[in-house]
mmCIF file of C-alpha atoms in Angstrom:
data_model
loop_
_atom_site.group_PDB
_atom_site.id
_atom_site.type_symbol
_atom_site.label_atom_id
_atom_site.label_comp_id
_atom_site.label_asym_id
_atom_site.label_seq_id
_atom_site.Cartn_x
_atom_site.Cartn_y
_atom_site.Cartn_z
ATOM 1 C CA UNK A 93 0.000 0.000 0.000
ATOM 2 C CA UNK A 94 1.245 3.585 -0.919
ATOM 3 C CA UNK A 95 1.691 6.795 1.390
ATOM 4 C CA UNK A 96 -1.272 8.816 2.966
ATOM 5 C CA UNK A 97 -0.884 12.350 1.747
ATOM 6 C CA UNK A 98 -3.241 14.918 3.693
ATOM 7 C CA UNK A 99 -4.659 18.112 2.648
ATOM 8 C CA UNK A 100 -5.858 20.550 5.146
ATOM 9 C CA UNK A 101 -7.521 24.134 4.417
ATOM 10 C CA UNK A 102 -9.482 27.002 6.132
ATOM 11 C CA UNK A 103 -10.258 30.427 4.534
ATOM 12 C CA UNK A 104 -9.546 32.529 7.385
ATOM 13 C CA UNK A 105 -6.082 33.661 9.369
ATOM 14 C CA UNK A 106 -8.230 33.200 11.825
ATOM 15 C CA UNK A 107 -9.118 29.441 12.004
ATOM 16 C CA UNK A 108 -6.543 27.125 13.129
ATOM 17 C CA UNK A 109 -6.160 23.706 11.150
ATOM 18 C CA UNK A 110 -4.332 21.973 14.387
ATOM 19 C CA UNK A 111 -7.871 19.784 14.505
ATOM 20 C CA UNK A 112 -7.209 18.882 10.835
ATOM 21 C CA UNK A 113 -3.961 17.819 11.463
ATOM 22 C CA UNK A 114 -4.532 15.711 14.357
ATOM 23 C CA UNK A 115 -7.767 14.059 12.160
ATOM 24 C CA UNK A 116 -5.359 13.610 9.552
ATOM 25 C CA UNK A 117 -2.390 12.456 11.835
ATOM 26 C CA UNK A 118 -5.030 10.025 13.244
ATOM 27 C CA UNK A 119 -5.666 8.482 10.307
ATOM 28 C CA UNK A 120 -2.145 7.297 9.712
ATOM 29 C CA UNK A 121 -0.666 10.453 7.724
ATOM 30 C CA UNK A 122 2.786 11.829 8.809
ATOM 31 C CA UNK A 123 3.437 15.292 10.007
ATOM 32 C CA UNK A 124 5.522 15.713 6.877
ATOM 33 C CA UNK A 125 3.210 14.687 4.283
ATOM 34 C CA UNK A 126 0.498 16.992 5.254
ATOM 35 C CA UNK A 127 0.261 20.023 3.107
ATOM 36 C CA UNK A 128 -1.321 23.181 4.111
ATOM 37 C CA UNK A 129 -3.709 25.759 2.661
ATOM 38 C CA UNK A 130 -4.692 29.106 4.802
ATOM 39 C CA UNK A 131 -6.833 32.328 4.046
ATOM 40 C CA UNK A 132 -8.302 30.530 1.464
ATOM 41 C CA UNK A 133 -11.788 30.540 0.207
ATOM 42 C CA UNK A 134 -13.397 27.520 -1.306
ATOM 43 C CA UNK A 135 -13.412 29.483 -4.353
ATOM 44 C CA UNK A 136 -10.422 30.515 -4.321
ATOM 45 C CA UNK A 137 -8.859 28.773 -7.573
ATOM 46 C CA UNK A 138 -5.038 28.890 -6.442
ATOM 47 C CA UNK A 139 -4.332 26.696 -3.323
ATOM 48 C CA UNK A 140 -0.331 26.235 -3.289
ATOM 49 C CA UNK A 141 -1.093 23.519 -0.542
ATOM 50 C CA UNK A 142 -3.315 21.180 -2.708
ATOM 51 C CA UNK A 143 -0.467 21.914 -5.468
ATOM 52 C CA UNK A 144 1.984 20.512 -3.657
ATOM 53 C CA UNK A 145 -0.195 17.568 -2.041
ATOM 54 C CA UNK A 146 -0.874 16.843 -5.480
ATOM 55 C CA UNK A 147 2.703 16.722 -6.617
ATOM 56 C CA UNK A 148 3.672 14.259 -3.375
ATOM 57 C CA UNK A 149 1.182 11.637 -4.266
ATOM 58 C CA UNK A 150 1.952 8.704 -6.340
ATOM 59 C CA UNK A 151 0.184 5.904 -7.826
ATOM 60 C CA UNK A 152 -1.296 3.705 -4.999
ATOM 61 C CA UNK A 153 -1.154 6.446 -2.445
ATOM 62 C CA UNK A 154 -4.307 7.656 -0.690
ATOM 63 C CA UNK A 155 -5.704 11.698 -1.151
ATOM 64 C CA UNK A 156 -8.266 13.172 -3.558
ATOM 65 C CA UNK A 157 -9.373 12.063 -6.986
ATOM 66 C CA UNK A 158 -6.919 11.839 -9.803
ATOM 67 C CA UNK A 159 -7.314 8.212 -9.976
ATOM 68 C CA UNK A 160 -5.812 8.158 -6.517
ATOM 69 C CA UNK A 161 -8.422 7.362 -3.404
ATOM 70 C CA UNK A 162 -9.721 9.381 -1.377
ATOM 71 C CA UNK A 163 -10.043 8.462 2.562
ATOM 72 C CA UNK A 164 -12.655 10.438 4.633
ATOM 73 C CA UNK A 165 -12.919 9.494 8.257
ATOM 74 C CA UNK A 166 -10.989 6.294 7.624
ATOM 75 C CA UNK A 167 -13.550 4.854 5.079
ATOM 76 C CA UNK A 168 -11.430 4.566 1.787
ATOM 77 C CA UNK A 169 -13.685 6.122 -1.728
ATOM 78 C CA UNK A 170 -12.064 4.675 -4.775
ATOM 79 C CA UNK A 171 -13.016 6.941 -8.022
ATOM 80 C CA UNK A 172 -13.338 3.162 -10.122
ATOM 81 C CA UNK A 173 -16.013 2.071 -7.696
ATOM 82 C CA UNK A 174 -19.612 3.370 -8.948
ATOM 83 C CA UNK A 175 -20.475 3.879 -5.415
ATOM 84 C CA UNK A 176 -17.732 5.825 -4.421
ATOM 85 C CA UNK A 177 -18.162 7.942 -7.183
ATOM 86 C CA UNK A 178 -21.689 8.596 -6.628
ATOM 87 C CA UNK A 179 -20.667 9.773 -3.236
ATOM 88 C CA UNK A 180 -17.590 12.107 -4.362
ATOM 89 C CA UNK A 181 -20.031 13.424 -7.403
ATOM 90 C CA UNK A 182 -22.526 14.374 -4.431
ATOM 91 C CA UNK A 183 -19.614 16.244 -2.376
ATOM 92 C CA UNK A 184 -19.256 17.872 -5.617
ATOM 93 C CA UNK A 185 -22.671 19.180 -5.940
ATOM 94 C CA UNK A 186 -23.076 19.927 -2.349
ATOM 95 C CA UNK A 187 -19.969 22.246 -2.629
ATOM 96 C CA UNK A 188 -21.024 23.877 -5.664
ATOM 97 C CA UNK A 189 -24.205 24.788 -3.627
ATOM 98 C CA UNK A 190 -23.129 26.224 -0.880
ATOM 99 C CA UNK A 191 -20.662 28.378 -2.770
ATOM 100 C CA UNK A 192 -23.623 29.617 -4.953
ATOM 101 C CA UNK A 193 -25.261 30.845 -1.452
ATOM 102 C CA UNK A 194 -23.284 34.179 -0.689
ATOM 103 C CA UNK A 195 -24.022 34.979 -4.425
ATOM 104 C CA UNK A 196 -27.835 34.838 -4.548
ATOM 105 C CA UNK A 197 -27.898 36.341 -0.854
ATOM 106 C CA UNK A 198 -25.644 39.264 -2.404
ATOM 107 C CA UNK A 199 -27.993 39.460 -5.289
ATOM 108 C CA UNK A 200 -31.266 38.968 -3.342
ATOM 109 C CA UNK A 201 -29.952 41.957 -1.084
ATOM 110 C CA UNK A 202 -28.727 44.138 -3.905
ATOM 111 C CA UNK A 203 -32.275 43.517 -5.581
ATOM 112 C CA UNK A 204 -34.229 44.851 -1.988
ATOM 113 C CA UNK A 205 -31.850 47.753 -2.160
ATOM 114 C CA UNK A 206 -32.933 48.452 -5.462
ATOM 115 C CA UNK A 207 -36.097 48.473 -5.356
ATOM 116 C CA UNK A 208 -35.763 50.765 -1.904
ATOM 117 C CA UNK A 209 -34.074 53.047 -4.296
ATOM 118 C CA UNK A 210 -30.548 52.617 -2.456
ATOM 119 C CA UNK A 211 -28.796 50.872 -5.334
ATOM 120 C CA UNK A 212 -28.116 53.629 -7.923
ATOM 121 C CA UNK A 213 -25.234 51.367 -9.396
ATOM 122 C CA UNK A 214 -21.583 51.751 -10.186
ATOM 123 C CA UNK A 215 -20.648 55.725 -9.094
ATOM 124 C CA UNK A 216 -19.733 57.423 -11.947
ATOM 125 C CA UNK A 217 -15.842 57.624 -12.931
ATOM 126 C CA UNK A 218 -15.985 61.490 -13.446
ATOM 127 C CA UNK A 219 -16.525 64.447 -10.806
ATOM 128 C CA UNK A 220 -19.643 66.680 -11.651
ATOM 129 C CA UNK A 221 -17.406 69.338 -13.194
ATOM 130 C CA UNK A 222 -15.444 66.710 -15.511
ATOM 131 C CA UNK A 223 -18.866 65.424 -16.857
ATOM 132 C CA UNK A 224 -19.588 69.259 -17.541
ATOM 133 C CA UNK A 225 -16.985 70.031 -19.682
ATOM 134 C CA UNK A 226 -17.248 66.748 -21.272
ATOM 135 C CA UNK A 227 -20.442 67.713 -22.572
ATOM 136 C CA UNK A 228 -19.020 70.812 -23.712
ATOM 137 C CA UNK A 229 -16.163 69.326 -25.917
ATOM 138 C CA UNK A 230 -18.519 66.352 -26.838
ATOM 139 C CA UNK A 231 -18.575 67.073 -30.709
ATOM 140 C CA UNK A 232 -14.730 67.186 -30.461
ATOM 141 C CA UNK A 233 -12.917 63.844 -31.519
ATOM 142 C CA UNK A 234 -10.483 64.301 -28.764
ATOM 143 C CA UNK A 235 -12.367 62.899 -25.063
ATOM 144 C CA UNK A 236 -10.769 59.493 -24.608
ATOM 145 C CA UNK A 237 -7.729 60.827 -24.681
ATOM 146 C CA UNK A 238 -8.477 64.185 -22.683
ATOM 147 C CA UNK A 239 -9.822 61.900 -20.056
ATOM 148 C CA UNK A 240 -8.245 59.214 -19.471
ATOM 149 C CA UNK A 241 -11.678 57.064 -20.189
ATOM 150 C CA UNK A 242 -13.248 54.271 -22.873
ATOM 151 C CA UNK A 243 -16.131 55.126 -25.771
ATOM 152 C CA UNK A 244 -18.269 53.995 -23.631
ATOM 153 C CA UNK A 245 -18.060 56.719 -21.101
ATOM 154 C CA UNK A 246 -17.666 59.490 -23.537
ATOM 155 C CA UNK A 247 -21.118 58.868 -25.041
ATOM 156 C CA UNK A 248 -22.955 57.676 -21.459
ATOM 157 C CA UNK A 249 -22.271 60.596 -19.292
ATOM 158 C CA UNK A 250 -24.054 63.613 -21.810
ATOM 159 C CA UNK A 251 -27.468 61.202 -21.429
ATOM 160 C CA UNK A 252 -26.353 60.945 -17.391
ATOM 161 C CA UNK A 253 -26.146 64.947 -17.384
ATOM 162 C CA UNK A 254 -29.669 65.405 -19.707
ATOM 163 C CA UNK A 255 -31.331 63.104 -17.357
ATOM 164 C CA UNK A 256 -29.676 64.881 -13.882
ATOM 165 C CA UNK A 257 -31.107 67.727 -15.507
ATOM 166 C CA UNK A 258 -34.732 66.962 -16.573
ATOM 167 C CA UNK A 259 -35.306 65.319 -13.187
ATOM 168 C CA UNK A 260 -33.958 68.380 -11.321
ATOM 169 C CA UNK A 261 -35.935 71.254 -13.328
#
């Protein structure tokens, strides 16, 4: 039988992974083999620790997917056996879930917001007397590069100013 490689990861400075290491040290793997990710969110996509953990492990050695099993709590998930797959597919989703809750509680809050009339949007890039002049100089060919800003901008903030205007007279 191969080495146990261990992975352990929290996504704060503030959590400590010493019960992750003794879980893992439990379960047979040695202090050296166990590879370390902190301040690290599940999303996060770069995680140096599982990199290296990765790297360590060898055919017939026991971590995460990869053709390589996976041991949680001592029971042993082999990605070949239909069961164990079902169960690591299930993780999977599970995962995916609860990272997709922060999002729609963001958007669920930015959408009451909204409709309170608190969410105006992105503040605009230019002060009140930059929008001004841009207005001014609009028919000349030369904004972008008096201002330091995209197309985009340069043809948005004259219909921002017109509206400001009709809704204030």
């Amino acid at each position: 039988m191969g080495e146990l490689i261990g992975h352990a990861r929290c996504s704060t400075v503030a959590q400590d992974l010493t019960s992750q290491r003794e879980i893992l040290a439990s379960l047979g793997v040695a202090e050296d083999r166990i590879y370390l990710d902190k301040d690290l969110t599940g999303t996060n996509r770069a995680r140096p620790g599982l990199d290296q953990a990765l790297a360590a492990v060898r055919s017939g050695d026991t971590l995460v997917t990869r053709g390589v099993r996976l041991s949680l709590g001592g029971s042993i998930y082999d990605p070949a056996d239909p069961m164990s797959k079902m169960f690591v597919n299930m993780l999977a989703v599970f995962a995916a879930f609860e990272a997709d809750l922060p999002r729609m509680r963001t958007r669920e809050g930015m959408s009451i917001a909204r409709s309170r009339g608190r969410l105006e949007g992105r503040a605009p890039e230019l002060t009140t007397r930059q929008q001004a002049e841009l207005v001014r100089m609009h028919s000349s060919g030369e904004l972008m590069e008096v201002f330091a800003v995209g197309r985009a901008t340069v043809y948005r903030v004259p219909d921002r100013v017109a509206t400001a205007a009709a809704e204030g007279a």
